[in-house]
Structures are given as structure tokens and as C-alpha cells.
XYZ file of C-alpha atoms in Angstrom:
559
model
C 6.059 -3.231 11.693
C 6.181 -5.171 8.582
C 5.370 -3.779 5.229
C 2.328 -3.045 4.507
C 0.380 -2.451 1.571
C -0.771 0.472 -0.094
C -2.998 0.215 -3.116
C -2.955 2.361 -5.530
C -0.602 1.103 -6.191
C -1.571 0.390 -5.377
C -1.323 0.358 -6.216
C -0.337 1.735 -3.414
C -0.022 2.217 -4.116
C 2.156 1.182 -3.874
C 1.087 3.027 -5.219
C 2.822 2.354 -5.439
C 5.416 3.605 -8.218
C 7.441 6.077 -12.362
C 10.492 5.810 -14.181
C 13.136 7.301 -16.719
C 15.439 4.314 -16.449
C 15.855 1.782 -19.099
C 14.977 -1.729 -17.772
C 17.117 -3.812 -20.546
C 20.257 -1.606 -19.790
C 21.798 -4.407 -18.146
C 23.696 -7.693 -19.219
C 24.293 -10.021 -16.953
C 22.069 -13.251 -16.976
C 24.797 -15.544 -18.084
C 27.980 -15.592 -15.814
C 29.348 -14.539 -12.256
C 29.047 -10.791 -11.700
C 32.299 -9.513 -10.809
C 32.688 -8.232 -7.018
C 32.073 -9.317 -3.279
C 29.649 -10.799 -1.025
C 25.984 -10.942 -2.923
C 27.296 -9.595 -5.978
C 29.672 -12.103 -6.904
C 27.016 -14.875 -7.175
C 24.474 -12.484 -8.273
C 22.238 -13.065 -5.340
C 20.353 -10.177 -3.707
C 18.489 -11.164 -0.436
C 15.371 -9.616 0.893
C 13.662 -9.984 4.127
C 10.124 -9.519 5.780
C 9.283 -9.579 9.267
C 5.930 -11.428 8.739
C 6.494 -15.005 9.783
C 6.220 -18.220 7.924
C 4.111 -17.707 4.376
C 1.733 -20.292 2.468
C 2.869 -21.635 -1.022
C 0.501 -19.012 -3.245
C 1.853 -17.183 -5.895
C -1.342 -15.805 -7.587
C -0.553 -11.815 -8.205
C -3.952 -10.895 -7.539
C -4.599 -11.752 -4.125
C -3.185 -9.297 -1.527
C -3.336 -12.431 1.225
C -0.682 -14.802 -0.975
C 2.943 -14.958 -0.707
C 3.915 -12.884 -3.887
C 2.246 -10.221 -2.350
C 3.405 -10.375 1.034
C 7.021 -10.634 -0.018
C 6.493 -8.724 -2.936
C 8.137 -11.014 -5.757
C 4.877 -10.927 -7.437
C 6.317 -7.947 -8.944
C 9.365 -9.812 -10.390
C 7.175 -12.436 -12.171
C 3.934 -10.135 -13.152
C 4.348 -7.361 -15.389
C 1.957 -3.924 -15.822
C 1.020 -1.765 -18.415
C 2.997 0.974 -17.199
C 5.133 2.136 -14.028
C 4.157 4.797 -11.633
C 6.033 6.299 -9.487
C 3.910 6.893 -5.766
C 6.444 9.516 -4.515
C 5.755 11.371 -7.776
C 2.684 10.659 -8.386
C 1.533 13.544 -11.288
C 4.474 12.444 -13.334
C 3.585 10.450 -16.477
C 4.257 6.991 -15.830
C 7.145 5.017 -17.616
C 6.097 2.500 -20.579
C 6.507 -0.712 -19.651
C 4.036 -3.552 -21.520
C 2.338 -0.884 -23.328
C 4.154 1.462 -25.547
C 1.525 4.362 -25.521
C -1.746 5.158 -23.924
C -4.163 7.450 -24.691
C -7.861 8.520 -23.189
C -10.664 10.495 -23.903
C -13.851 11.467 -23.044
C -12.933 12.301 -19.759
C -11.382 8.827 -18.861
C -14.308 7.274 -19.843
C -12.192 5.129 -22.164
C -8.268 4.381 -22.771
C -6.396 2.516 -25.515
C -3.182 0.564 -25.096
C -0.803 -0.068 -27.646
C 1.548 -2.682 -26.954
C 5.210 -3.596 -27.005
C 5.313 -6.016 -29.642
C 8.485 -7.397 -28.290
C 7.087 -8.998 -24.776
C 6.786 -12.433 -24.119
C 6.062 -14.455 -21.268
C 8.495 -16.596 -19.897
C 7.327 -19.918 -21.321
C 8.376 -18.322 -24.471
C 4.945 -17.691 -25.741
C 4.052 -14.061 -27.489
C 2.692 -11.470 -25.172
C -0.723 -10.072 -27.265
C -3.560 -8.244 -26.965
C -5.561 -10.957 -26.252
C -3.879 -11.906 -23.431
C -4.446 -7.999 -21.889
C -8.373 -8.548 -22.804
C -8.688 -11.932 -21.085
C -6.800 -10.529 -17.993
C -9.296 -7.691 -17.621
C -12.305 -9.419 -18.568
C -11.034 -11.703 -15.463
C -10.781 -8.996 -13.245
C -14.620 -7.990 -14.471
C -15.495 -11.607 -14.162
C -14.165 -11.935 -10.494
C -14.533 -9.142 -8.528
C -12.691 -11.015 -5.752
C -9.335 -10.361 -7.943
C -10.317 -6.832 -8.481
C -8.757 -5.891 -5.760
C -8.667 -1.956 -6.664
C -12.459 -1.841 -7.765
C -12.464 -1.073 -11.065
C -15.448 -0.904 -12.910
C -14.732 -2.120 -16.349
C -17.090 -2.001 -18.379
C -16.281 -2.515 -22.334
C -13.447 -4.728 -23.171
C -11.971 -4.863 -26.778
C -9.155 -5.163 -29.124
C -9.513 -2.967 -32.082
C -6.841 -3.021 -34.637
C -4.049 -4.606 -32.073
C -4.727 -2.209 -29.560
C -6.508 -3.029 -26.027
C -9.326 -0.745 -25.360
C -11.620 -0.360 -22.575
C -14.772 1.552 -21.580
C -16.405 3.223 -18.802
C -19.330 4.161 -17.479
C -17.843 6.832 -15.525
C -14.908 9.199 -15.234
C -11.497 7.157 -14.090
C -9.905 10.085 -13.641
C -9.006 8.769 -9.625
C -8.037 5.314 -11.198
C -5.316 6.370 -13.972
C -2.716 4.937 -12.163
C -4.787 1.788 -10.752
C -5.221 0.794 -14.475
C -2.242 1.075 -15.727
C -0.147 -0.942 -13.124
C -2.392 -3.551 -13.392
C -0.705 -7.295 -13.621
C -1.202 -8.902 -17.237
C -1.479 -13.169 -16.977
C -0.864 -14.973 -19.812
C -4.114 -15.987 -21.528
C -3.150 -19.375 -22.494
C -2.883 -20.946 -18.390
C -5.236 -18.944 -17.199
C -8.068 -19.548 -19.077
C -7.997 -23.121 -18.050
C -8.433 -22.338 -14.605
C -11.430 -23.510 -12.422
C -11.393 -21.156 -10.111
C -9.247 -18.315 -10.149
C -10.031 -16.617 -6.880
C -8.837 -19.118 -4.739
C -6.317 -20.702 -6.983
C -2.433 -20.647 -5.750
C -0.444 -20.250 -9.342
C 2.196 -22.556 -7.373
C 4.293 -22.680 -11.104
C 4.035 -19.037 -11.972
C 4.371 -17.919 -15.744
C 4.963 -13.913 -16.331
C 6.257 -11.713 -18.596
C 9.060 -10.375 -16.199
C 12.409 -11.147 -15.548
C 12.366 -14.207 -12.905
C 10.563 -17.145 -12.179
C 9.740 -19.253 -9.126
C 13.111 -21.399 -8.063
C 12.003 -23.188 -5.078
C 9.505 -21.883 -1.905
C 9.520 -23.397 1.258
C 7.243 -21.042 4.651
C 10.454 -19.279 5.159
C 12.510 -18.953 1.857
C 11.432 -18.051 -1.661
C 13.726 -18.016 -4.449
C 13.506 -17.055 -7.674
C 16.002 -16.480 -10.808
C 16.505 -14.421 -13.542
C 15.185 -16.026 -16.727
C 17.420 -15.710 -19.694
C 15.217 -14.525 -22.387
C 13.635 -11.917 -21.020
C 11.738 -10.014 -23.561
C 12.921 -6.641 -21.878
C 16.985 -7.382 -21.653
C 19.588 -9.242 -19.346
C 19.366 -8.609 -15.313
C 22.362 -8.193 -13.472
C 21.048 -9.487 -10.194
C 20.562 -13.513 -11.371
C 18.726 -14.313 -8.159
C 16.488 -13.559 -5.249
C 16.190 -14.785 -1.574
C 13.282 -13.777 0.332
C 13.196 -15.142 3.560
C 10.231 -14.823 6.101
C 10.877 -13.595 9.433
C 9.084 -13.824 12.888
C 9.433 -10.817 13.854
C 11.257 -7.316 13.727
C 13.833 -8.223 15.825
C 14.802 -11.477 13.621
C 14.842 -8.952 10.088
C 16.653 -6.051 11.614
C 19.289 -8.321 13.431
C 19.418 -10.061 9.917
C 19.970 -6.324 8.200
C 22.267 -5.579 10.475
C 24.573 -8.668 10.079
C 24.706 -8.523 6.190
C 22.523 -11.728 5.942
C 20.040 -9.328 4.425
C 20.161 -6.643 1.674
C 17.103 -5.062 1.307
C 13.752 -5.056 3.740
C 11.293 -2.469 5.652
C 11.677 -2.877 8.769
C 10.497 -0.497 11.922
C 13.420 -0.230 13.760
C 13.430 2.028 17.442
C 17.106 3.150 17.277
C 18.065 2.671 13.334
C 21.475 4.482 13.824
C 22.713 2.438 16.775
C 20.901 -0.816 15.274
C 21.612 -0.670 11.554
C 23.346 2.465 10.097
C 26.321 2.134 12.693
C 27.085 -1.892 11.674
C 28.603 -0.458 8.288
C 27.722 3.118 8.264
C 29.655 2.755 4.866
C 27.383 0.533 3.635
C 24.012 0.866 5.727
C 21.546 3.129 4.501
C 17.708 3.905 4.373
C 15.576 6.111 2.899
C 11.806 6.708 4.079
C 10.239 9.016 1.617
C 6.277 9.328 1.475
C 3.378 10.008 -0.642
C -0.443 10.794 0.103
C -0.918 8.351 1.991
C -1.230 7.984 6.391
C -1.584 5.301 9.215
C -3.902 6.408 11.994
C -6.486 4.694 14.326
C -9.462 3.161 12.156
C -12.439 2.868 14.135
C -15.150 0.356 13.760
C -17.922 2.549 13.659
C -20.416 -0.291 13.801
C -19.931 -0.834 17.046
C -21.320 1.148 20.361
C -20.066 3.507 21.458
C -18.069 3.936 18.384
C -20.762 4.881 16.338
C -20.956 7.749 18.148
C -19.019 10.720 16.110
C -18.738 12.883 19.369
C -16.175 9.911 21.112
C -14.481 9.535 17.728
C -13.825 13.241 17.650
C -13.313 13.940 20.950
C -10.400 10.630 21.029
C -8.669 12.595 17.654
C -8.467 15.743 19.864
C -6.218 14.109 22.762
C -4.349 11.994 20.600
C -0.573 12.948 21.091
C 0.924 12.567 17.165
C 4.386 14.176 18.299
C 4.593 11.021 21.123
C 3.743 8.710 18.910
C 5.999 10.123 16.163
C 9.017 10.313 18.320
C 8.718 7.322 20.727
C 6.750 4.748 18.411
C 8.190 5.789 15.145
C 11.414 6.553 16.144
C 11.129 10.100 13.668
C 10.830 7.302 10.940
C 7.671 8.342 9.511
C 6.592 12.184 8.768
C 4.535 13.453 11.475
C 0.586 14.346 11.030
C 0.337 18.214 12.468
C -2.978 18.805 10.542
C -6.749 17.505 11.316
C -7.282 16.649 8.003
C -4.824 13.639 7.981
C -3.148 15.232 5.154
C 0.892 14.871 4.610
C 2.520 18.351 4.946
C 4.346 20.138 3.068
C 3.443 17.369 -0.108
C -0.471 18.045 0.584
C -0.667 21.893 1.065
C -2.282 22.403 -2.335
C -4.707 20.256 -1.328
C -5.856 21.415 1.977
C -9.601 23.511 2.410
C -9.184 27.353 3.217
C -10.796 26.303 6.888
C -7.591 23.876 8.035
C -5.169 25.526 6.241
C -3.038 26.321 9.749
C -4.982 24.494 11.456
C -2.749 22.000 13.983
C -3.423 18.594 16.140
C -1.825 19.608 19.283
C -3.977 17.922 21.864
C -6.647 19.175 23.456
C -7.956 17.782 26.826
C -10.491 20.512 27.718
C -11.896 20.625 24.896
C -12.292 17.116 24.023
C -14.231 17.268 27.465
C -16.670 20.025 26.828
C -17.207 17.780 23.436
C -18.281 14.719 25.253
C -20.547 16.468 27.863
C -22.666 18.194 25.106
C -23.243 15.206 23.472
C -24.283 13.590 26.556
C -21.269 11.824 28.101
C -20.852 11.925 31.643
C -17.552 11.494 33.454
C -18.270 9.636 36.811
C -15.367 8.742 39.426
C -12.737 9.059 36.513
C -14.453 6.692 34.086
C -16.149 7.895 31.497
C -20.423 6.764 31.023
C -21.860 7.127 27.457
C -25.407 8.478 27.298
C -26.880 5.526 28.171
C -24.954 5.266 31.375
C -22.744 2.250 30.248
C -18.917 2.764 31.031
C -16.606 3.357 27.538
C -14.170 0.051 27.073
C -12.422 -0.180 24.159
C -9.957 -2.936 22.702
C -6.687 -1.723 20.408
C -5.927 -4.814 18.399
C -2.751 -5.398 15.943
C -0.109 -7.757 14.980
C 2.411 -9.299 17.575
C 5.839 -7.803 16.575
C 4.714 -5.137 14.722
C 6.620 -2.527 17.763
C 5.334 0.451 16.055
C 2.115 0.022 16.036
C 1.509 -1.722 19.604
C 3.426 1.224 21.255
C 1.326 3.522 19.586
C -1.534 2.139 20.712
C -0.368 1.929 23.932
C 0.167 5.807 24.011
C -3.276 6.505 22.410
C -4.577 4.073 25.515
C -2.724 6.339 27.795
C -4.127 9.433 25.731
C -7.866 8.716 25.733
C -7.421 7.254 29.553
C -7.656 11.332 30.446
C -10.786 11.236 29.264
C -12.110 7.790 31.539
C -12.073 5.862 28.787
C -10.102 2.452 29.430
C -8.715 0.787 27.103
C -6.807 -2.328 26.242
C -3.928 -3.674 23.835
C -4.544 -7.529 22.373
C -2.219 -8.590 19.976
C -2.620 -11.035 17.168
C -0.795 -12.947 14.765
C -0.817 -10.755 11.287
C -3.250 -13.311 9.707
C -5.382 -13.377 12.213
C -5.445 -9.836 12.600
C -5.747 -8.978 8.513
C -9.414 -11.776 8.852
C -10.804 -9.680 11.571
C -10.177 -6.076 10.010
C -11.515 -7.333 6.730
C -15.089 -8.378 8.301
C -15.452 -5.585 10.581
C -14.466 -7.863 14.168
C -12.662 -4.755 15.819
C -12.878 -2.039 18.402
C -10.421 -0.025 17.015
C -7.023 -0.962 14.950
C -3.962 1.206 13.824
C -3.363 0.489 9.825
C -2.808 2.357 7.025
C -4.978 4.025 3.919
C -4.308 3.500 0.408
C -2.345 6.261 -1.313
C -2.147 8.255 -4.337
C -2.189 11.211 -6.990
C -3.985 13.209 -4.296
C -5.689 12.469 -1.022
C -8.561 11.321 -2.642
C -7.273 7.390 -2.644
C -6.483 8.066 1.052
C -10.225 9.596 2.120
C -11.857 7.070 -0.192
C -10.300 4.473 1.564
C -11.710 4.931 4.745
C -14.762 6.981 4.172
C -16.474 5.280 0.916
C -19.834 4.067 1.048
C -19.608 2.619 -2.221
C -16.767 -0.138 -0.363
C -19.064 -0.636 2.747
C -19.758 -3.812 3.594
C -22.041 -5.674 6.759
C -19.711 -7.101 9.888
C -18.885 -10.277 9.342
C -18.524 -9.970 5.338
C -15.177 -9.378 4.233
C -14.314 -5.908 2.841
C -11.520 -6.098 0.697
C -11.172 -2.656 -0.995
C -11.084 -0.467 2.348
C -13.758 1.652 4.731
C -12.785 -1.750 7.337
C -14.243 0.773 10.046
C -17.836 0.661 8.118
C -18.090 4.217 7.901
C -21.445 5.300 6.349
C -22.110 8.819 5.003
C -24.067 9.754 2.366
C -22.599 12.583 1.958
C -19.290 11.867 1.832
C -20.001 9.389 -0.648
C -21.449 11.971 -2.903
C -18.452 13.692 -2.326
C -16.263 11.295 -3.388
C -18.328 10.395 -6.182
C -18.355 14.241 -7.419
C -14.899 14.266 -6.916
C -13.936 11.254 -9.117
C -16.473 11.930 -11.759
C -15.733 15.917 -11.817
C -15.411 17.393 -15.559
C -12.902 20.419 -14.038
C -11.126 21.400 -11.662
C -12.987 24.270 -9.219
C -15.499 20.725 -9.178
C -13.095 18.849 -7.604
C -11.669 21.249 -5.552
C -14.838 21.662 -3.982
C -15.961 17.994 -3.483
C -12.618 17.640 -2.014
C -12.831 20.437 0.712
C -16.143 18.810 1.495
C -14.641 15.525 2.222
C -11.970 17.425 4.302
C -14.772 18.503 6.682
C -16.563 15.426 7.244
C -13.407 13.008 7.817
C -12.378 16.225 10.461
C -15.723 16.071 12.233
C -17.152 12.680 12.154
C -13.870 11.363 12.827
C -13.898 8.028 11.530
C -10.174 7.609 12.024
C -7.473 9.061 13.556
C -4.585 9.646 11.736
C -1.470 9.113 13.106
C 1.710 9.254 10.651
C 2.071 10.058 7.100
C 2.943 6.500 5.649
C 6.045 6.104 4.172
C 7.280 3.761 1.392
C 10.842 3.496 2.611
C 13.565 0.531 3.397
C 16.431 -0.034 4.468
C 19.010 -1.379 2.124
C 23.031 -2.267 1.944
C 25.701 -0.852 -0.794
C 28.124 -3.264 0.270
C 27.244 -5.679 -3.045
C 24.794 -3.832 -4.749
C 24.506 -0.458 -6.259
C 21.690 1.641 -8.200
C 19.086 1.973 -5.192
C 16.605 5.040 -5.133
C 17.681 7.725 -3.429
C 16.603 11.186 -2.345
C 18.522 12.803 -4.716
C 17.815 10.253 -7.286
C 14.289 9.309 -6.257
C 13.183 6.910 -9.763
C 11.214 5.078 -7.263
C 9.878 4.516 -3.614
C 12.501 2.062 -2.333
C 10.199 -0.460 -0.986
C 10.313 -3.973 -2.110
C 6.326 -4.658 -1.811
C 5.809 -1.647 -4.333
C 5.188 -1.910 -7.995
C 8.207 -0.124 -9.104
C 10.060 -2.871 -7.037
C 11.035 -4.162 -10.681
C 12.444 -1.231 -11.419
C 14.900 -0.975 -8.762
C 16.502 -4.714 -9.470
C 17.014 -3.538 -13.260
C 18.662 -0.785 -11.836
C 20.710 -2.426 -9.565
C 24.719 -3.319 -10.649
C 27.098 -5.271 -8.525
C 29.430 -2.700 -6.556
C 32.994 -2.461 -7.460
């Protein structure tokens, strides 16, 4: 598997992710670090296992090469930091000092750090914060969380915006987003498609050289927020998860997220000193997204009757390698994180399969199961295609145990593989049977429900759906659900719309879920110490995550 997104960031995801450390702590831009390997040239390396990467550095677009490798994060600077494992924690200040709303986050006011500059030496202002989110209201193609600004102003030196609605769901979202510098991109044609091959950010690197398989960038002296001990990053691109975790394991990488089948034999035992990971998650889950479109598909009886034979503990042990927490509710919600959460009805309520029933399911609704294959009510057989990335281990064995799972019901399925690019195109405009990815994550599983079951996100095959529901799920009442939910004035409100949401995405099935998604890595000691950990957990480790900043401030050469 490679690393894969989560909005909320965002993001999330991200999240993505909230922090009592101070960033300018360090001092280090000007001189060898003392110590071995990495850390006595100040280099940290980074790998992903998703193949050769197009020069495109603009922070905005999930597709580029910031994004995929994450560096975006070292160049681009938000508001705040969040923290996606601890998600109801205030975030840490980062280009705003303070932040206050009111009227039921219908409207929030920044104050600024009067000390940040970008890294062409230029002041950091309040105008630059309006232009960037009048651009993201301008170009809804860069708005890649869906927020619907609505007024934009500075008022006395402070940055504040307006809503229509209740952003109560898109605190974090706001906060974390990326400021650009006013003065280069206003002189932009085009924005949505434009590559930002010379990036200019607030943060503490900029772009060194990039070549399909290496990126570097360095630390830039004068950064607004203090000195960096870590003078320099490597990202390099892999093919596949072999090439990464072979890299990991041989010290030729530091710090990547990587599935691996055996991690103990494969990277912990290399330098069991040194060798570590930590896979920690938030509200967030990978499971099968259907394309409910398409026939048979569209029928909720198959969907639900596929969730019921689906073994999670299988996939859990033999795809995830006991990786990834394991789904045991129908809901799709992480246990023990999402307890609070879950509706009276499924509270002890468990996925272990269930054949028989899954049968009497598809009978009532008009299935008919003839010589071991299974007929839909129009008499046509049930064929279905699994599709994901080449390489991505994880995911292709657990679709090949879900093919195995639903084959007790006659339905045959088949595995094709693509290459990740290929793959990302056809989820975003609907061409799919049926893929396993993941759902955005959050403060609570509304960012992961909204993801898949939104009609507001909906979009017609063959147009490309950027913000989520890939599997075209339409329900107006789980819309109005999710609506109530994000627009709710208290909490029995929400509560409420939220159980409601819980019982639709149970019986209409419009994914399965499979694994509660983490936002680990692995990572080496050897030359650099600081990293998140479960007993110090500042921030999700992994180094496509917004608080992915926060761990290279963090970070000090070993001794």
C-alpha cells in the first residue's frame, strides 16, 4: 500500500494533525549537525512506494507531487495544526496567533503572527490569507475540502470570514488550510492546472532539485519561525512496496508508510535498536466502496448481503498483517476511539460473517441462486470486477479474500490491477465495479460517513468527483442527515442526525468497511531523534499528514 490520503486533514485528515511543541526550538541551519549516518550531513530521507512522480508542486492539488510525497507540507504553511489522533484537542498556533468564532461557526477571525514571512523574504499579511481564500472560492477545483466561503475580509489586521451555514464539521478543514503568498499568485493564469515548479512558502524549506524519482529540498535560513536541525530532505519515489521496505530496511531510508506482510522479520529485526513503527488511528476506515451506479450494484440487498460475508478478521490478519485496527462493528466505526459515538441499536452489535443469512437476504429481494452462481432478479448472472493499484499488497489480497468471500454466495468476481494513476482517474469519475480505498477522517465519524454517503458531493459517471461519495451514493435522507448534523445548534441534534446516518450506511450498504485506517510509519532512530510516539503522541507519524512539519522541527540528530 502506499500512503494514502485522508482529508480532513485533511485534512485528513490528515487530518490530518495538534501540537504543544515549539517549532523554532531548534538551531541548526548553518553547520554540520554533530553525529552519524543522516545526521551528520543533516539529511533525513523519506520514501514512497508510488512510482515515478510529475514535476508539480502546487499545494492544492491532491494529484501533484507535493502531495503525493508530502513535502507540500514543508514549503506551505496553515493557520493552525491539528492533531488527527486527537482530534477534540485545540489545535496549536501556527500562522495565526488566535482564532475566535461565533454565531455558531458561522464566522471566524484570525489574528496573525506578525513575525511570518515567506521565503522570498517578503512579509506574510493579511492580505495574502484573503487572496488565498478568495482563490479557493474562486476555484472550486482547489477547494479540495468543499468549503463554502462565503464573506472574505480583513478588518482591523485580522482575516475574517463568513458563512452561510454552521462549520462546525469544518473547524479543523479551515484552519489547516495552506496560505500562498499573494504577490506570485495573483499573477497566475490559471491556477487549477498550474505546476508552482519554483515554490515560494512561508515554511522552513524550499524546492532543491526534482527529478520522477528524487525530490530534494533544504532548509531555508531565515525562516520566520526559527532554525531546523534537519538541513535537508530526500524523497525518493519507489515502484513498489517491495523497493521502499527493502530501502527501510537497509538504512537507505528513514522515514516512509509502507504495508509490509511480516514487519518484524522484514524491518524491526534489521536494527531492532533502531527500527521502529507506530500505526495509531483516528475516525477514519478503508473498506470496499461500491459504485452504486452500476447494475447490480445499485441494488442495496447485494451490497448488504456482500457486507454480511465479508471476513474483516481474514483480511485483518492475512492482508494487514495486524497492521491496521480491525472493524468488529457494522457501522464502520473504529472501536474503542468511536464508542461514544455509536447508536443504542449497534452498540454490541459485531461483523462476524454471516452466510445464511446473507442468503435469506438475497432470495427476498429476488435473487436466485442457480447451479452455484448467483442470477439477479432479472435473471442475469452477478460479475463483479475488484480494481486497485499494482503493488499496493494490502489491498489486492484483500480483495482477493472478499472475492473468495462473496464467491459463497455465486457471485464471481475478479481482481484487475492498475497503475495508481490510472486507478485514482477511474475512481474519481465513477469507472468502477467495486474498489478498496479509504474515507476521509476526523473530529467524529461524521467526515468519514460524509465521505461516502453525501449527496451534496455526488457527481454523474464520467465527471470527476473530487471531494468523495466516488461510489455515487444517492440518499436523500442521508443527506438531510448529514446536513442536520453539520448545521445542528446542540448536541441531542446531532446525536440524533448521527444515529440516523448510522442506520442507513448499515442497511443500504454503500461500502464495506474493512480496517480502521491508520496514520502510521515506519521510521529509524539510528540518526534522528524526536519522532511521535505512543507515549508521546504530538502527532500522527505519517509524512503525507499536515502535522508532518511538526515532526521535522521536532526532530534532533541522535547522539
Amino acid at each position: 500500500m502506499s500512503v494514502r490520503r485522508r482529508t480532513t486533514l485533511r485534512a485528513v485528515a490528515a487530518a490530518t494533525v495538534a501540537i504543544a511543541l515549539a517549532a523554532g526550538c531548534s538551531n541548526a541551519n548553518s553547520g554540520a549537525n554533530k553525529g552519524g549516518g543522516g545526521g551528520a550531513t543533516g539529511v533525513l530521507t523519506i520514501g514512497k512506494p508510488d512510482g515515478p512522480q510529475t514535476n508539480n508542486s502546487n499545494p492544492f492539488l491532491n494529484t501533484s507531487a507535493g502531495a503525493t510525497l508530502g513535502y507540500r507540507y514543508m514549503i506551505y504553511e496553515p493557520l493552525a495544526m491539528t492533531n488527527m489522533i486527537k482530534p477534540t484537542e485545540k489545535a496549536d498556533p501556527w500562522l495565526a496567533t488566535d482564532w475566535a468564532w461565533e454565531g455558531n461557526f458561522t464566522k471566524v477571525t484570525f489574528t496573525l503572527d506578525d513575525r511570518a514571512k515567506w521565503a522570498d523574504g517578503k512579509d506574510l499579511t493579511a492580505a495574502d490569507v484573503e487572496f488565498t481564500f478568495n482563490l479557493l472560492k474562486k476555484h472550486p477545483a482547489l477547494n479540495g475540502n468543499g468549503i463554502p466561503f462565503d464573506g472574505i475580509a480583513v478588518e482591523g489586521g485580522k482575516v475574517v470570514l463568513t458563512f452561510k451555514e454552521s462549520q462546525f464539521v469544518n473547524q479543523n478543514k479551515i484552519i489547516q488550510t495552506f496560505i500562498v503568498p499573494k504577490h506570485i499568485w495573483e499573477k497566475v493564469d490559471n491556477p487549477e492546472t498550474w505546476p508552482n515548479r519554483t515554490p515560494v512558502g512561508s515554511g522552513p524549506y524550499k524546492l532543491k532539485t526534482f527529478t520522477p524519482q528524487t525530490t530534494t529540498l533544504v532548509a531555508t535560513p531565515t525562516y520566520w519561525n526559527g532554525k531546523t536541525k534537519v538541513k535537508e530532505l530526500r524523497y525518493t519515489a519507489y515502484n513498489d512496496n517491495s523497493a521502499a521496505t527493502t530501502a527501510l530496511a537497509t538504512g537507505k531510508v528513514e522515514w516512509s508508510f509502507v504495508f509490509m506482510p511480516n514487519h518484524k522479520q522484514l524491518f524491526i529485526d534489521k536494527d531492532p535498536k533502531n527500527h521502529k513503527l507506530w500505526f495509531p488511528s483516528g475516525l477514519g476506515i478503508h473498506g470496499l466502496w461500491f459504485n452504486t451506479a452500476r447494475k447490480p450494484l445499485d441494488n442495496p440487498a447485494l451490497r448488504k448481503a456482500m457486507a454480511m460475508v465479508v471476513d474483516r478478521n481474514a483480511i485483518h490478519i492475512q492482508a494487514q498483517a495486524t497492521l491496521y485496527p480491525e472493524i468488529t462493528n457494522p457501522t464502520g466505526i473504529p472501536l474503542p476511539a468511536g464508542e461514544p459515538f455509536l447508536a443504542p441499536e449497534y452498540q454490541g452489535a459485531n461483523t462476524k460473517p454471516d452466510v445464511p443469512g446473507a442468503k435469506k437476504l438475497l432470495a427476498e429481494a429476488g435473487f436466485t441462486l442457480e447451479g452455484g452462481v448467483l442470477k439477479d432478479p432479472s435473471g442475469k448472472p452477478v460479475t463483479l470486477t475488484f480494481t486497485d493499484p499494482a503493488g499496493w499488497n494490502d489491498y489486492i489480497t484483500g480483495l482477493a479474500i472478499i472475492k473468495d468471500n462473496v464467491k459463497q454466495l455465486g457471485i464471481e468476481a475478479k481482481v484487475k490491477t492498475q497503475t495508481a494513476e490510472a486507478w485514482g482517474v477511474d475512481v474519481a469519475n465513477g469507472n468502477f465495479d467495486a474498489t478498496l480505498h479509504w474515507t476521509n477522517s476526523g473530529a467524529t465519524p461524521y467526515d468519514m460517513y460524509q465521505n461516502v454517503m453525501d449527496g451534496a458531493l455526488l457527481q454523474p459517471i464520467g465527471k470527476s468527483s473530487q471531494l468523495g461519495n466516488f461510489g455515487r451514493f444517492k440518499n436523500d435522507e442521508a443527506t438531510a442527515a448529514l446536513k442536520e448534523y453539520a448545521n445542528a445548534k446542540d448536541e441531542p441534534t446531532r446525536t440524533k442526525a448521527l444515529h440516523t446516518v448510522q442506520k442507513i450506511f448499515v442497511e443500504q450498504a454503500p461500502m464495506i468497511p474493512t480496517a480502521a485506517a491508520p496514520i502510521g510509519a515506519e521510521y529509524s532512530t539510528k540518526n534522528w531523534i524526536g519522532w511521535p510516539t505512543e507515549a508521546n503522541p504530538y502527532a500522527p507519524p505519517q509524512h503525507t499528514q499536515p502535522s508532518a512539519l511538526e515532526i521535522v522541527l521536532n526532530l534532533t540528530p541522535a547522539k
